[in-house]
């Protein structure tokens, strides 16, 4: 899979930054530009594991997956500087962790 996107924190076509909206059985970890590198990779892997194990259910429709992507892109675009970008990605990681039993 080759994603075509700008170097950004909210990636095109990835629900929750992980699940390919055009084929939800495909996961893509670490695609985003990073401030928190390994913390983010670890949280994404833990979240993807829980989807695979059936602990997290994905939205039923492609439209719902795409709406999440659009919401994330808009949230990133609303930031004004690098500090906002850092907060954005920190919140993203916390969101993934909150949905899992990440230690």
Coordinates of C-alpha atoms in Angstrom, one line a residue:
X1 CA 0.0 0.0 0.0
X2 CA 1.3 3.4 -0.9
X3 CA -0.6 6.3 0.7
X4 CA -0.5 9.6 -1.1
X5 CA -0.6 12.3 1.5
X6 CA 1.3 15.4 2.6
X7 CA 3.7 15.0 5.5
X8 CA 1.2 15.7 8.2
X9 CA -0.2 14.5 11.5
X10 CA -3.6 13.6 10.2
X11 CA -3.2 11.2 7.3
X12 CA -5.6 10.9 4.4
X13 CA -7.5 7.6 4.2
X14 CA -6.6 6.2 7.6
X15 CA -9.4 5.9 10.2
X16 CA -8.0 6.7 13.6
X17 CA -4.7 7.1 11.8
X18 CA -4.5 3.3 11.4
X19 CA -7.2 1.6 9.4
X20 CA -7.3 2.0 5.6
X21 CA -10.8 3.4 4.8
X22 CA -10.9 1.7 1.4
X23 CA -10.1 -1.8 2.9
X24 CA -10.7 -1.9 6.7
X25 CA -8.8 -5.2 7.0
X26 CA -5.6 -3.3 6.2
X27 CA -3.7 -1.5 9.0
X28 CA -0.9 1.1 8.4
X29 CA 1.1 2.1 11.4
X30 CA 3.4 5.1 11.8
X31 CA 2.3 6.9 8.7
X32 CA 1.9 10.3 10.4
X33 CA 4.6 12.9 10.9
X34 CA 5.7 12.4 14.4
X35 CA 6.5 14.3 17.5
X36 CA 6.1 11.3 19.9
X37 CA 7.5 8.6 17.6
X38 CA 7.7 5.3 19.5
X39 CA 4.9 6.2 21.9
X40 CA 2.6 6.7 18.9
X41 CA 3.8 3.5 17.2
X42 CA 3.2 1.5 20.4
X43 CA -0.3 3.0 21.0
X44 CA -1.2 2.4 17.3
X45 CA 0.0 -1.2 17.5
X46 CA -1.9 -1.8 20.7
X47 CA -5.1 -0.3 19.2
X48 CA -4.8 -2.4 16.0
X49 CA -4.3 -5.5 18.1
X50 CA -7.6 -4.8 19.9
X51 CA -9.4 -4.4 16.6
X52 CA -8.0 -7.7 15.3
X53 CA -9.0 -9.4 18.6
X54 CA -12.5 -8.0 18.3
X55 CA -12.2 -5.8 21.4
X56 CA -12.7 -2.7 19.4
X57 CA -15.4 -2.6 16.7
X58 CA -14.9 -0.4 13.6
X59 CA -17.7 1.7 12.2
X60 CA -19.9 -0.3 9.9
X61 CA -19.9 2.2 7.0
X62 CA -17.1 3.7 4.9
X63 CA -18.7 7.1 5.3
X64 CA -18.2 6.9 9.1
X65 CA -14.5 6.0 8.5
X66 CA -14.1 8.9 6.1
X67 CA -15.9 11.3 8.5
X68 CA -13.3 10.5 11.2
X69 CA -10.4 11.2 8.8
X70 CA -12.0 14.6 7.8
X71 CA -12.5 15.5 11.5
X72 CA -8.8 14.8 12.2
X73 CA -7.6 16.7 9.2
X74 CA -9.8 19.7 10.3
X75 CA -8.5 19.5 13.9
X76 CA -4.9 19.5 12.7
X77 CA -5.5 22.4 10.3
X78 CA -7.0 24.4 13.1
X79 CA -3.7 24.5 14.9
X80 CA -1.6 27.6 14.6
X81 CA 1.9 26.5 15.5
X82 CA 4.2 23.6 16.5
X83 CA 2.9 23.7 20.0
X84 CA -0.6 23.0 18.8
X85 CA 0.7 20.2 16.6
X86 CA 2.4 18.6 19.7
X87 CA -0.8 18.9 21.7
X88 CA -2.8 17.4 18.7
X89 CA -0.6 14.4 18.5
X90 CA -0.5 13.9 22.3
X91 CA -4.3 14.0 22.4
X92 CA -4.4 11.5 19.5
X93 CA -2.1 9.0 21.4
X94 CA -4.2 9.4 24.6
X95 CA -7.3 8.7 22.6
X96 CA -5.9 5.4 21.3
X97 CA -4.7 4.4 24.7
X98 CA -8.0 5.2 26.3
X99 CA -9.7 2.7 24.0
X100 CA -7.4 -0.2 25.0
X101 CA -5.9 -1.8 28.1
X102 CA -2.5 -0.2 27.3
X103 CA -0.4 -0.3 30.5

